[in-house]
Tab-separated table of C-alpha atoms and ligand atoms in Angstrom:
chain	number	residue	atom	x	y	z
A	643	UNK	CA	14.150	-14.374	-9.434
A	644	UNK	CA	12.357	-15.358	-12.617
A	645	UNK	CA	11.476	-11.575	-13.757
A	646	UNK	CA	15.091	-10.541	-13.466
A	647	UNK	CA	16.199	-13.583	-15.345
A	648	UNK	CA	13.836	-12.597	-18.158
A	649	UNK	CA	14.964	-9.565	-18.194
A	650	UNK	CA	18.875	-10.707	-18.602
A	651	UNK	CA	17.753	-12.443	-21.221
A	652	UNK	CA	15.361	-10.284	-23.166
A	653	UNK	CA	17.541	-7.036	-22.335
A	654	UNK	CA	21.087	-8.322	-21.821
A	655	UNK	CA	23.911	-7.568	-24.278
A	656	UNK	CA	26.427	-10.427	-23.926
A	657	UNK	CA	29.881	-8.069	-24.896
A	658	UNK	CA	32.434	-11.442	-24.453
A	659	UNK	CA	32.325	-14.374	-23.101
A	660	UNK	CA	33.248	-12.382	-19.293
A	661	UNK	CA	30.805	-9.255	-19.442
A	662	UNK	CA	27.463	-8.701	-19.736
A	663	UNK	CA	25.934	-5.053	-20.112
A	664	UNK	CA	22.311	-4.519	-18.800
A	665	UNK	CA	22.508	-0.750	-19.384
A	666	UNK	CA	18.813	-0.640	-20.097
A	667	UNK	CA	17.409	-1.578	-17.003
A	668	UNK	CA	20.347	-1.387	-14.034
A	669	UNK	CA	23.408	0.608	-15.470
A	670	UNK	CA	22.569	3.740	-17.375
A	671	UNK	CA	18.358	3.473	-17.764
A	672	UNK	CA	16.650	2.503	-14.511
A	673	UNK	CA	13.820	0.058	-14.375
A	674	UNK	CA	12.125	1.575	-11.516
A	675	UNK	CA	9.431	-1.382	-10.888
A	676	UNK	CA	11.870	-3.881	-11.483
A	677	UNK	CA	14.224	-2.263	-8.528
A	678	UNK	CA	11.489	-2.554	-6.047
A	679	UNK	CA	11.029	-6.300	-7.038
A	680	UNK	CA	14.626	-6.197	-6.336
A	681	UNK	CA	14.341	-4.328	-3.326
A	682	UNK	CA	11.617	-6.517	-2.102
A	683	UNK	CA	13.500	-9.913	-2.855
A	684	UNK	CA	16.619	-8.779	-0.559
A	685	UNK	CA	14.094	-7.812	2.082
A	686	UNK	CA	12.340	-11.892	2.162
A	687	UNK	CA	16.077	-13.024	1.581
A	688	UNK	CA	17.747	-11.356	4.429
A	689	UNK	CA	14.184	-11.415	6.723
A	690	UNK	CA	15.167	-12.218	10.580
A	691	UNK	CA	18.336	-10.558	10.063
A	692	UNK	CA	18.966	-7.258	12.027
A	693	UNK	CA	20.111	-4.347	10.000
A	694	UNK	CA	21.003	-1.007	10.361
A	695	UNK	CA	22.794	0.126	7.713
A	696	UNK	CA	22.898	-0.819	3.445
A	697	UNK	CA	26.210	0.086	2.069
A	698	UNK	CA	26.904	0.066	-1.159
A	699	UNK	CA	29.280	1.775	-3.908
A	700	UNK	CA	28.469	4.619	-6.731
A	701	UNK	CA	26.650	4.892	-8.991
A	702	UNK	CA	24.724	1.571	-10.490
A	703	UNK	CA	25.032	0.051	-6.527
A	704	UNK	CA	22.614	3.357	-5.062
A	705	UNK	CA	18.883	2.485	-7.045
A	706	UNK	CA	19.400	-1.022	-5.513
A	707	UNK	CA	20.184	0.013	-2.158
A	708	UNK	CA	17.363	2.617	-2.651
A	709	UNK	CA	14.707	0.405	-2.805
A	710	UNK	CA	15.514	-2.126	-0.515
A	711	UNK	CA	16.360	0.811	2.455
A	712	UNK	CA	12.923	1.944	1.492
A	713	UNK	CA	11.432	-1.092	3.093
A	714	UNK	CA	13.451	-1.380	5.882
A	715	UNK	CA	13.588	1.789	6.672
A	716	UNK	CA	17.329	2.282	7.026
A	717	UNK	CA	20.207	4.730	5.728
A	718	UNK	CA	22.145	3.884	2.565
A	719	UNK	CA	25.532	4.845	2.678
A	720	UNK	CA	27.020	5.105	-0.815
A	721	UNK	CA	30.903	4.514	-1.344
A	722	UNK	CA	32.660	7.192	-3.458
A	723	UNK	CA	34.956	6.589	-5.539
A	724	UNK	CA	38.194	8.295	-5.609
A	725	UNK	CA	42.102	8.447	-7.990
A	726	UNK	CA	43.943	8.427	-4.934
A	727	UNK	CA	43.490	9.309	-1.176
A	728	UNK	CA	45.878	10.684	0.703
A	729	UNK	CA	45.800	9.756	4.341
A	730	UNK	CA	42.801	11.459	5.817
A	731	UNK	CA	41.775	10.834	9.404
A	732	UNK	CA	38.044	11.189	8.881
A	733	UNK	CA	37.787	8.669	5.697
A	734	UNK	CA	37.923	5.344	6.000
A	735	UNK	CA	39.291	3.673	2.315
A	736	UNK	CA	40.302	0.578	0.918
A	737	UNK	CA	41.675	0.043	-3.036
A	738	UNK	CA	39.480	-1.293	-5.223
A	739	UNK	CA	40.771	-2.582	-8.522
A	740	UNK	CA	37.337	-2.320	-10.981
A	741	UNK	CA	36.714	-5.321	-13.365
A	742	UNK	CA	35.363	-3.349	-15.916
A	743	UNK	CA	37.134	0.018	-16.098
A	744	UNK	CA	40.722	-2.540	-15.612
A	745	UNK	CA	42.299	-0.035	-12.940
A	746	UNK	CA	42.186	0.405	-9.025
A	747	UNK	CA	40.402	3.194	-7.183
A	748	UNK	CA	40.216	3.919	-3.911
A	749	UNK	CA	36.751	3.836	-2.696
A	750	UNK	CA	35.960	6.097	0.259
A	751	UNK	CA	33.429	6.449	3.112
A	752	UNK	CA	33.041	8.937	6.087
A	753	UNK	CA	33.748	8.459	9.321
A	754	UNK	CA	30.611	9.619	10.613
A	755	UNK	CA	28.638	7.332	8.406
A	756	UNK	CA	29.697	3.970	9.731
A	757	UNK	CA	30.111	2.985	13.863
A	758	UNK	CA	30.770	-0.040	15.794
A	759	UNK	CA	27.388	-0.559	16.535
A	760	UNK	CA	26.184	-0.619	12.889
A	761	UNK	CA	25.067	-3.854	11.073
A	762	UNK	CA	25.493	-3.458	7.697
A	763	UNK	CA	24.662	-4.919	4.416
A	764	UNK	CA	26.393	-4.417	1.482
A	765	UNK	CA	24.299	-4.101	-1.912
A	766	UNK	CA	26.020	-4.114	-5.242
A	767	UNK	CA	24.532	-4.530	-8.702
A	768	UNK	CA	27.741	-7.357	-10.137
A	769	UNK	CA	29.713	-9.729	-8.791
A	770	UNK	CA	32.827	-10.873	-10.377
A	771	UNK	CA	36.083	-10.933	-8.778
A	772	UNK	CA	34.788	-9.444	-5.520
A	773	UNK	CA	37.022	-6.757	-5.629
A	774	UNK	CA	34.048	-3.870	-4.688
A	775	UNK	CA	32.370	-6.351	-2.152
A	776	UNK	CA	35.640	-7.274	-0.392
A	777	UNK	CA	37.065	-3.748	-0.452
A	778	UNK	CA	33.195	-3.051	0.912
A	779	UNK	CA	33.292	-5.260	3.864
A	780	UNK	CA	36.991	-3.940	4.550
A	781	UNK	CA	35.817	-0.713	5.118
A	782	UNK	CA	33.115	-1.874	7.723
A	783	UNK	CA	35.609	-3.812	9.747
A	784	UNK	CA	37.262	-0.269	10.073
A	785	UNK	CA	34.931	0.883	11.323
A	786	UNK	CA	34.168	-2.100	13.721
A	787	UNK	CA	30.902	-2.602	12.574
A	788	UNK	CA	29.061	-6.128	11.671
A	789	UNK	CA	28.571	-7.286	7.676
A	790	UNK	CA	25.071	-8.867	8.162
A	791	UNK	CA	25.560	-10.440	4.534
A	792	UNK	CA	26.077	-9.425	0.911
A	793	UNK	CA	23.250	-9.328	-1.636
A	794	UNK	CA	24.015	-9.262	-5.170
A	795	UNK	CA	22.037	-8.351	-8.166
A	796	UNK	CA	23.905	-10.499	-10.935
A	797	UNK	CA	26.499	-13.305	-10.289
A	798	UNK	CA	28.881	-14.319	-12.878
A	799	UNK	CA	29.243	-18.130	-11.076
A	800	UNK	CA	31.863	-18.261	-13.392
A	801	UNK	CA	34.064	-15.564	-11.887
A	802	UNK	CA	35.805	-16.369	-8.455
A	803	UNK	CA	34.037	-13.444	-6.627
A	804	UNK	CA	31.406	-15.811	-4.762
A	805	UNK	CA	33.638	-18.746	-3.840
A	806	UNK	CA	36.223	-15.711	-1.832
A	807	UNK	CA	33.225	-14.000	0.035
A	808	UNK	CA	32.021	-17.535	0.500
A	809	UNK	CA	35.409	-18.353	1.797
A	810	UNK	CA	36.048	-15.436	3.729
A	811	UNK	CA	32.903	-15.885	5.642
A	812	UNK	CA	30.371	-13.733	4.427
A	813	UNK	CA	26.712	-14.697	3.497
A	814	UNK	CA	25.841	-14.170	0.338
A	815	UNK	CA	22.269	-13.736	-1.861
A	816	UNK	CA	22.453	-13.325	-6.021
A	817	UNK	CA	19.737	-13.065	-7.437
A	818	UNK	CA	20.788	-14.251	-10.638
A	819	UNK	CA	23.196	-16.660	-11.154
A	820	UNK	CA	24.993	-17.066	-13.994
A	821	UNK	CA	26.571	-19.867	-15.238
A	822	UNK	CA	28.528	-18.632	-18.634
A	823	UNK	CA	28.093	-16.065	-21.118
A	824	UNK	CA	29.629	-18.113	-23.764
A	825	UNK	CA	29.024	-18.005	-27.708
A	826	UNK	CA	26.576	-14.671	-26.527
A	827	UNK	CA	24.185	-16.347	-24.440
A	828	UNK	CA	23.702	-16.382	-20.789
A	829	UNK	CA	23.214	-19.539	-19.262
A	830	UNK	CA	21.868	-19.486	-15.744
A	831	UNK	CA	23.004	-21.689	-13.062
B	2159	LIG	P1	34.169	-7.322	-8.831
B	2159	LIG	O1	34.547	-6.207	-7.932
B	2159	LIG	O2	33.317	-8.387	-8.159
B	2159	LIG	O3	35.346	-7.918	-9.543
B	2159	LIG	O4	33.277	-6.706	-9.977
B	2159	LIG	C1	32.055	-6.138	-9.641
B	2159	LIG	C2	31.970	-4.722	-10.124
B	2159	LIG	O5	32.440	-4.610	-11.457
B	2159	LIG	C3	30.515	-4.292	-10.122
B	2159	LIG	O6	30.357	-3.247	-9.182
B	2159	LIG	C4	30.247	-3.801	-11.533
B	2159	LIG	O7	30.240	-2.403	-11.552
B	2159	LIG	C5	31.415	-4.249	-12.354
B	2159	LIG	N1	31.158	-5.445	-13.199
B	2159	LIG	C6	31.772	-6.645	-13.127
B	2159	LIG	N2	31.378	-7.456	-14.101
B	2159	LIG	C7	30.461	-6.770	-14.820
B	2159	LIG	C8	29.690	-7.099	-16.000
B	2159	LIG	O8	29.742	-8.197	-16.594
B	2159	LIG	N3	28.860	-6.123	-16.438
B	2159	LIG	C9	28.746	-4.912	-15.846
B	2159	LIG	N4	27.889	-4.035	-16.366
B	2159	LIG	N5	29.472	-4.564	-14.749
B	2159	LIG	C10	30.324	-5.493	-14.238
């Protein structure tokens, strides 16, 4: 996606040679035309597929998920995050250990939310260990339900996260790939 790759570039603040922070248009500001591109782009990549459901994890994951339920016409379902959960019968939870804030959370969704008969996909803004999309899908297999595929916004290729969804059978869509971050600039793949 060309426009989001100029905008990585143009916008992006390389912190090290592992994180980038795009806090001006998907983090803290919102780029509101640029989600819908977004939005728009998951919609042609995941065409023919049947969904029901976009799940996806607070807060940066819910203006992506926004625009791209828009088109299809579909519920988001936003994870929450949580300390610690103590066993509640109408959660369903897995840990989540966050690359960025370096500690684990448990990330919960309702019960009522998710069902067997939902096909889901999972939306999240990063991709780097694949620690939220992992703990995502977990939480769908709960609840019985079918991961149609995981769309990404920004892939550090670098990071292992793509090669274990990859691995652990999921389809998955980044719309930028990136190849390294080192000496402050981002390389795409
Ligand atoms: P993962 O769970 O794949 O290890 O990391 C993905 C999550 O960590 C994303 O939801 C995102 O919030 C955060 N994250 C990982 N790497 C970066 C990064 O380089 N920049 C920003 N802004 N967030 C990141």
């Amino acid at each position: 996606m060309k426009l989001l790759q100029e905008k990585i570039r143009s916008e992006g603040l390389v912190l090290s040679d592992s994180v980038l922070k795009v806090d001006s248009f998907l983090n803290h500001q919102i780029d509101p035309a640029l989600m819908m591109k977004i939005g728009e782009e998951f919609v042609e990549r995941f065409k023919g597929e049947k969904i029901t459901k976009i799940l996806t994890i607070e807060s940066s994951g819910i203006a992506i998920a926004m625009a791209t339920a828009v088109i299809l016409n579909v519920p988001i379902v936003f994870a929450r995050k949580r300390k610690s959960v103590t066993f509640d019968e109408e959660l369903y939870w897995a840990k989540v250990y966050s690359y960025t804030k370096q500690e684990s959370n448990d990330i919960i969704v309702s019960k009522r939310f998710l069902s067997a008969e939902d096909q889901v996909l999972i939306l999240d803004d990063f991709l780097a260990n694949g620690e939220a999309a992992l703990g995502l899908a977990n939480i769908i297999q709960q609840a019985q339900a079918k991961v149609v595929g995981i769309g990404i916004v920004i892939e550090k290729s670098f990071q292992p996260g793509a090669q274990k969804l990859i691995a652990a059978g999921y389809r998955v869509e980044s719309l930028a790939r990136i190849q390294s971050l080192e000496n402050g600039q981002v390389h795409f793949l």
